[in-house]
Amino acid sequence: MSEEISRTLSEYVLLPGYIPEELKAEGLDLSTYLTRYKLGEEESAMRINTSILSAAMQCVTGPEMSIALARLGALGVIPRSQLIESQAQMIRDVKRHKAGFVTPETVLPDASLEYVQQRMEETGYSKFPVLDPQGKLLG
């Protein structure tokens, strides 16, 4: 726990005319360190681009919220008040969207429509690349 005085957004008021015109949003750095570090070892610390964390509550943070926050440079905290298997699946779901890229769900040419429909329901995907057994894209 931090021993410093904490702040809330309501403690700050930005009034029109008090912000210099040369101050642009592109020049602001809202990043923060998420982990402690020793002086001179900043590079080894974990840093996030936006100093926002989601609440570790089931009704607030799931894979969708974590992915949305990650796209903004923030961090979604997966709640621990559920089964470990459920937590692990949430983390896998988030990691599938790593760096804005989704690992595609692929099928072989002999995949049944029933299997593809089942995968559609499970993954939420609507398109499945068809690969041959060697991994070459067929369609």
JSON list of C-alpha atoms in Angstrom, two decimals:
[
{"chain": "A", "resi": 1, "resn": "MET", "atom": "CA", "xyz": [0.00, 0.00, 0.00]},
{"chain": "A", "resi": 2, "resn": "SER", "atom": "CA", "xyz": [1.16, 3.48, -0.78]},
{"chain": "A", "resi": 3, "resn": "GLU", "atom": "CA", "xyz": [1.93, 5.73, 2.16]},
{"chain": "A", "resi": 4, "resn": "GLU", "atom": "CA", "xyz": [1.36, 8.83, 0.04]},
{"chain": "A", "resi": 5, "resn": "ILE", "atom": "CA", "xyz": [-1.88, 10.78, 0.08]},
{"chain": "A", "resi": 6, "resn": "SER", "atom": "CA", "xyz": [-4.16, 9.42, -2.61]},
{"chain": "A", "resi": 7, "resn": "ARG", "atom": "CA", "xyz": [-6.06, 11.64, -5.02]},
{"chain": "A", "resi": 8, "resn": "THR", "atom": "CA", "xyz": [-9.36, 11.39, -6.83]},
{"chain": "A", "resi": 9, "resn": "LEU", "atom": "CA", "xyz": [-10.39, 12.99, -10.09]},
{"chain": "A", "resi": 10, "resn": "SER", "atom": "CA", "xyz": [-12.91, 15.20, -8.29]},
{"chain": "A", "resi": 11, "resn": "GLU", "atom": "CA", "xyz": [-10.03, 16.96, -6.48]},
{"chain": "A", "resi": 12, "resn": "TYR", "atom": "CA", "xyz": [-8.85, 18.51, -9.75]},
{"chain": "A", "resi": 13, "resn": "VAL", "atom": "CA", "xyz": [-10.62, 21.13, -11.80]},
{"chain": "A", "resi": 14, "resn": "LEU", "atom": "CA", "xyz": [-9.39, 22.29, -15.20]},
{"chain": "A", "resi": 15, "resn": "LEU", "atom": "CA", "xyz": [-10.80, 25.67, -16.06]},
{"chain": "A", "resi": 16, "resn": "PRO", "atom": "CA", "xyz": [-10.94, 27.05, -19.60]},
{"chain": "A", "resi": 17, "resn": "GLY", "atom": "CA", "xyz": [-8.21, 29.58, -20.26]},
{"chain": "A", "resi": 18, "resn": "TYR", "atom": "CA", "xyz": [-5.82, 28.19, -17.67]},
{"chain": "A", "resi": 19, "resn": "ILE", "atom": "CA", "xyz": [-4.27, 25.65, -20.03]},
{"chain": "A", "resi": 20, "resn": "PRO", "atom": "CA", "xyz": [-1.53, 27.05, -22.29]},
{"chain": "A", "resi": 21, "resn": "GLU", "atom": "CA", "xyz": [-2.42, 26.96, -25.98]},
{"chain": "A", "resi": 22, "resn": "GLU", "atom": "CA", "xyz": [0.88, 25.26, -26.82]},
{"chain": "A", "resi": 23, "resn": "LEU", "atom": "CA", "xyz": [-0.02, 22.31, -24.59]},
{"chain": "A", "resi": 24, "resn": "LYS", "atom": "CA", "xyz": [-1.35, 19.61, -26.89]},
{"chain": "A", "resi": 25, "resn": "ALA", "atom": "CA", "xyz": [-2.85, 16.25, -25.95]},
{"chain": "A", "resi": 26, "resn": "GLU", "atom": "CA", "xyz": [-0.27, 14.47, -28.13]},
{"chain": "A", "resi": 27, "resn": "GLY", "atom": "CA", "xyz": [2.50, 15.76, -25.87]},
{"chain": "A", "resi": 28, "resn": "LEU", "atom": "CA", "xyz": [1.03, 14.45, -22.63]},
{"chain": "A", "resi": 29, "resn": "ASP", "atom": "CA", "xyz": [2.39, 11.27, -21.07]},
{"chain": "A", "resi": 30, "resn": "LEU", "atom": "CA", "xyz": [-0.20, 9.46, -18.96]},
{"chain": "A", "resi": 31, "resn": "SER", "atom": "CA", "xyz": [1.92, 6.34, -18.49]},
{"chain": "A", "resi": 32, "resn": "THR", "atom": "CA", "xyz": [2.81, 5.03, -15.06]},
{"chain": "A", "resi": 33, "resn": "TYR", "atom": "CA", "xyz": [4.87, 2.28, -13.48]},
{"chain": "A", "resi": 34, "resn": "LEU", "atom": "CA", "xyz": [2.86, -0.69, -12.34]},
{"chain": "A", "resi": 35, "resn": "THR", "atom": "CA", "xyz": [5.69, -2.30, -10.38]},
{"chain": "A", "resi": 36, "resn": "ARG", "atom": "CA", "xyz": [8.37, -0.96, -8.08]},
{"chain": "A", "resi": 37, "resn": "TYR", "atom": "CA", "xyz": [11.91, -0.46, -9.29]},
{"chain": "A", "resi": 38, "resn": "LYS", "atom": "CA", "xyz": [15.23, 0.70, -7.90]},
{"chain": "A", "resi": 39, "resn": "LEU", "atom": "CA", "xyz": [16.75, 3.95, -9.08]},
{"chain": "A", "resi": 40, "resn": "GLY", "atom": "CA", "xyz": [18.50, 3.32, -12.37]},
{"chain": "A", "resi": 41, "resn": "GLU", "atom": "CA", "xyz": [16.53, 0.11, -13.04]},
{"chain": "A", "resi": 42, "resn": "GLU", "atom": "CA", "xyz": [13.41, 1.72, -14.54]},
{"chain": "A", "resi": 43, "resn": "GLU", "atom": "CA", "xyz": [13.73, -0.39, -17.70]},
{"chain": "A", "resi": 44, "resn": "SER", "atom": "CA", "xyz": [13.04, -3.58, -15.72]},
{"chain": "A", "resi": 45, "resn": "ALA", "atom": "CA", "xyz": [9.79, -2.25, -14.26]},
{"chain": "A", "resi": 46, "resn": "MET", "atom": "CA", "xyz": [6.37, -2.95, -15.75]},
{"chain": "A", "resi": 47, "resn": "ARG", "atom": "CA", "xyz": [4.84, 0.18, -17.24]},
{"chain": "A", "resi": 48, "resn": "ILE", "atom": "CA", "xyz": [1.37, 0.83, -18.65]},
{"chain": "A", "resi": 49, "resn": "ASN", "atom": "CA", "xyz": [0.51, 3.62, -21.08]},
{"chain": "A", "resi": 50, "resn": "THR", "atom": "CA", "xyz": [-2.58, 4.85, -19.26]},
{"chain": "A", "resi": 51, "resn": "SER", "atom": "CA", "xyz": [-2.76, 4.93, -15.48]},
{"chain": "A", "resi": 52, "resn": "ILE", "atom": "CA", "xyz": [-6.09, 3.13, -15.34]},
{"chain": "A", "resi": 53, "resn": "LEU", "atom": "CA", "xyz": [-6.86, -0.28, -13.84]},
{"chain": "A", "resi": 54, "resn": "SER", "atom": "CA", "xyz": [-10.28, -1.89, -13.88]},
{"chain": "A", "resi": 55, "resn": "ALA", "atom": "CA", "xyz": [-11.96, -3.12, -10.72]},
{"chain": "A", "resi": 56, "resn": "ALA", "atom": "CA", "xyz": [-11.27, -6.79, -9.97]},
{"chain": "A", "resi": 57, "resn": "MET", "atom": "CA", "xyz": [-15.00, -7.58, -9.85]},
{"chain": "A", "resi": 58, "resn": "GLN", "atom": "CA", "xyz": [-16.90, -10.18, -11.88]},
{"chain": "A", "resi": 59, "resn": "CYS", "atom": "CA", "xyz": [-19.56, -7.65, -12.83]},
{"chain": "A", "resi": 60, "resn": "VAL", "atom": "CA", "xyz": [-16.92, -5.19, -14.10]},
{"chain": "A", "resi": 61, "resn": "THR", "atom": "CA", "xyz": [-13.93, -6.98, -15.60]},
{"chain": "A", "resi": 62, "resn": "GLY", "atom": "CA", "xyz": [-13.99, -9.88, -18.00]},
{"chain": "A", "resi": 63, "resn": "PRO", "atom": "CA", "xyz": [-12.11, -10.63, -21.22]},
{"chain": "A", "resi": 64, "resn": "GLU", "atom": "CA", "xyz": [-13.98, -7.97, -23.22]},
{"chain": "A", "resi": 65, "resn": "MET", "atom": "CA", "xyz": [-13.22, -5.19, -20.72]},
{"chain": "A", "resi": 66, "resn": "SER", "atom": "CA", "xyz": [-9.59, -6.32, -20.39]},
{"chain": "A", "resi": 67, "resn": "ILE", "atom": "CA", "xyz": [-9.13, -6.30, -24.18]},
{"chain": "A", "resi": 68, "resn": "ALA", "atom": "CA", "xyz": [-10.74, -2.86, -24.50]},
{"chain": "A", "resi": 69, "resn": "LEU", "atom": "CA", "xyz": [-8.53, -1.46, -21.74]},
{"chain": "A", "resi": 70, "resn": "ALA", "atom": "CA", "xyz": [-5.40, -3.03, -23.25]},
{"chain": "A", "resi": 71, "resn": "ARG", "atom": "CA", "xyz": [-6.15, -1.31, -26.55]},
{"chain": "A", "resi": 72, "resn": "LEU", "atom": "CA", "xyz": [-6.09, 1.99, -24.65]},
{"chain": "A", "resi": 73, "resn": "GLY", "atom": "CA", "xyz": [-2.86, 1.16, -22.82]},
{"chain": "A", "resi": 74, "resn": "ALA", "atom": "CA", "xyz": [-4.60, 0.39, -19.53]},
{"chain": "A", "resi": 75, "resn": "LEU", "atom": "CA", "xyz": [-4.95, -2.88, -17.61]},
{"chain": "A", "resi": 76, "resn": "GLY", "atom": "CA", "xyz": [-7.91, -5.10, -16.81]},
{"chain": "A", "resi": 77, "resn": "VAL", "atom": "CA", "xyz": [-7.66, -6.95, -13.50]},
{"chain": "A", "resi": 78, "resn": "ILE", "atom": "CA", "xyz": [-9.28, -10.39, -13.76]},
{"chain": "A", "resi": 79, "resn": "PRO", "atom": "CA", "xyz": [-11.24, -11.11, -10.55]},
{"chain": "A", "resi": 80, "resn": "ARG", "atom": "CA", "xyz": [-10.03, -13.93, -8.32]},
{"chain": "A", "resi": 81, "resn": "SER", "atom": "CA", "xyz": [-13.47, -14.69, -6.88]},
{"chain": "A", "resi": 82, "resn": "GLN", "atom": "CA", "xyz": [-14.14, -17.53, -9.31]},
{"chain": "A", "resi": 83, "resn": "LEU", "atom": "CA", "xyz": [-12.76, -20.91, -10.27]},
{"chain": "A", "resi": 84, "resn": "ILE", "atom": "CA", "xyz": [-9.12, -21.02, -11.36]},
{"chain": "A", "resi": 85, "resn": "GLU", "atom": "CA", "xyz": [-10.17, -22.67, -14.63]},
{"chain": "A", "resi": 86, "resn": "SER", "atom": "CA", "xyz": [-12.46, -19.71, -15.36]},
{"chain": "A", "resi": 87, "resn": "GLN", "atom": "CA", "xyz": [-9.69, -17.21, -14.58]},
{"chain": "A", "resi": 88, "resn": "ALA", "atom": "CA", "xyz": [-7.27, -19.09, -16.82]},
{"chain": "A", "resi": 89, "resn": "GLN", "atom": "CA", "xyz": [-9.79, -19.13, -19.68]},
{"chain": "A", "resi": 90, "resn": "MET", "atom": "CA", "xyz": [-10.32, -15.37, -19.33]},
{"chain": "A", "resi": 91, "resn": "ILE", "atom": "CA", "xyz": [-6.57, -14.80, -19.52]},
{"chain": "A", "resi": 92, "resn": "ARG", "atom": "CA", "xyz": [-6.30, -17.06, -22.59]},
{"chain": "A", "resi": 93, "resn": "ASP", "atom": "CA", "xyz": [-9.13, -15.09, -24.24]},
{"chain": "A", "resi": 94, "resn": "VAL", "atom": "CA", "xyz": [-7.33, -11.80, -23.56]},
{"chain": "A", "resi": 95, "resn": "LYS", "atom": "CA", "xyz": [-3.97, -13.12, -24.77]},
{"chain": "A", "resi": 96, "resn": "ARG", "atom": "CA", "xyz": [-5.55, -14.23, -28.05]},
{"chain": "A", "resi": 97, "resn": "HIS", "atom": "CA", "xyz": [-5.96, -10.52, -28.80]},
{"chain": "A", "resi": 98, "resn": "LYS", "atom": "CA", "xyz": [-2.31, -9.74, -28.03]},
{"chain": "A", "resi": 99, "resn": "ALA", "atom": "CA", "xyz": [-1.02, -6.60, -29.73]},
{"chain": "A", "resi": 100, "resn": "GLY", "atom": "CA", "xyz": [-4.33, -6.06, -31.50]},
{"chain": "A", "resi": 101, "resn": "PHE", "atom": "CA", "xyz": [-4.04, -9.24, -33.52]},
{"chain": "A", "resi": 102, "resn": "VAL", "atom": "CA", "xyz": [-6.38, -12.16, -33.14]},
{"chain": "A", "resi": 103, "resn": "THR", "atom": "CA", "xyz": [-5.03, -15.68, -33.55]},
{"chain": "A", "resi": 104, "resn": "PRO", "atom": "CA", "xyz": [-7.36, -17.07, -36.19]},
{"chain": "A", "resi": 105, "resn": "GLU", "atom": "CA", "xyz": [-9.41, -20.15, -35.57]},
{"chain": "A", "resi": 106, "resn": "THR", "atom": "CA", "xyz": [-8.76, -22.41, -38.57]},
{"chain": "A", "resi": 107, "resn": "VAL", "atom": "CA", "xyz": [-10.38, -25.57, -39.91]},
{"chain": "A", "resi": 108, "resn": "LEU", "atom": "CA", "xyz": [-9.31, -28.40, -42.19]},
{"chain": "A", "resi": 109, "resn": "PRO", "atom": "CA", "xyz": [-11.15, -29.03, -45.49]},
{"chain": "A", "resi": 110, "resn": "ASP", "atom": "CA", "xyz": [-12.94, -32.07, -44.05]},
{"chain": "A", "resi": 111, "resn": "ALA", "atom": "CA", "xyz": [-14.40, -30.15, -41.06]},
{"chain": "A", "resi": 112, "resn": "SER", "atom": "CA", "xyz": [-18.15, -30.62, -40.74]},
{"chain": "A", "resi": 113, "resn": "LEU", "atom": "CA", "xyz": [-20.57, -27.70, -40.75]},
{"chain": "A", "resi": 114, "resn": "GLU", "atom": "CA", "xyz": [-21.72, -28.83, -37.31]},
{"chain": "A", "resi": 115, "resn": "TYR", "atom": "CA", "xyz": [-18.15, -28.46, -36.00]},
{"chain": "A", "resi": 116, "resn": "VAL", "atom": "CA", "xyz": [-17.77, -25.02, -37.60]},
{"chain": "A", "resi": 117, "resn": "GLN", "atom": "CA", "xyz": [-21.11, -23.86, -36.14]},
{"chain": "A", "resi": 118, "resn": "GLN", "atom": "CA", "xyz": [-20.05, -25.12, -32.71]},
{"chain": "A", "resi": 119, "resn": "ARG", "atom": "CA", "xyz": [-16.75, -23.20, -32.98]},
{"chain": "A", "resi": 120, "resn": "MET", "atom": "CA", "xyz": [-18.67, -20.08, -34.09]},
{"chain": "A", "resi": 121, "resn": "GLU", "atom": "CA", "xyz": [-20.77, -20.23, -30.92]},
{"chain": "A", "resi": 122, "resn": "GLU", "atom": "CA", "xyz": [-17.74, -20.88, -28.69]},
{"chain": "A", "resi": 123, "resn": "THR", "atom": "CA", "xyz": [-15.39, -18.27, -30.17]},
{"chain": "A", "resi": 124, "resn": "GLY", "atom": "CA", "xyz": [-17.75, -15.63, -31.54]},
{"chain": "A", "resi": 125, "resn": "TYR", "atom": "CA", "xyz": [-15.94, -15.75, -34.90]},
{"chain": "A", "resi": 126, "resn": "SER", "atom": "CA", "xyz": [-17.93, -15.79, -38.13]},
{"chain": "A", "resi": 127, "resn": "LYS", "atom": "CA", "xyz": [-15.12, -16.64, -40.57]},
{"chain": "A", "resi": 128, "resn": "PHE", "atom": "CA", "xyz": [-12.71, -19.57, -40.45]},
{"chain": "A", "resi": 129, "resn": "PRO", "atom": "CA", "xyz": [-9.72, -19.87, -42.79]},
{"chain": "A", "resi": 130, "resn": "VAL", "atom": "CA", "xyz": [-9.51, -23.33, -44.34]},
{"chain": "A", "resi": 131, "resn": "LEU", "atom": "CA", "xyz": [-5.99, -24.80, -44.25]},
{"chain": "A", "resi": 132, "resn": "ASP", "atom": "CA", "xyz": [-4.59, -28.00, -45.67]},
{"chain": "A", "resi": 133, "resn": "PRO", "atom": "CA", "xyz": [-2.81, -30.38, -43.23]},
{"chain": "A", "resi": 134, "resn": "GLN", "atom": "CA", "xyz": [0.51, -28.61, -43.98]},
{"chain": "A", "resi": 135, "resn": "GLY", "atom": "CA", "xyz": [-0.94, -25.23, -42.98]},
{"chain": "A", "resi": 136, "resn": "LYS", "atom": "CA", "xyz": [-1.33, -23.79, -46.49]},
{"chain": "A", "resi": 137, "resn": "LEU", "atom": "CA", "xyz": [-4.31, -21.46, -46.89]},
{"chain": "A", "resi": 138, "resn": "LEU", "atom": "CA", "xyz": [-6.97, -22.94, -49.17]},
{"chain": "A", "resi": 139, "resn": "GLY", "atom": "CA", "xyz": [-9.78, -20.46, -48.67]}
]
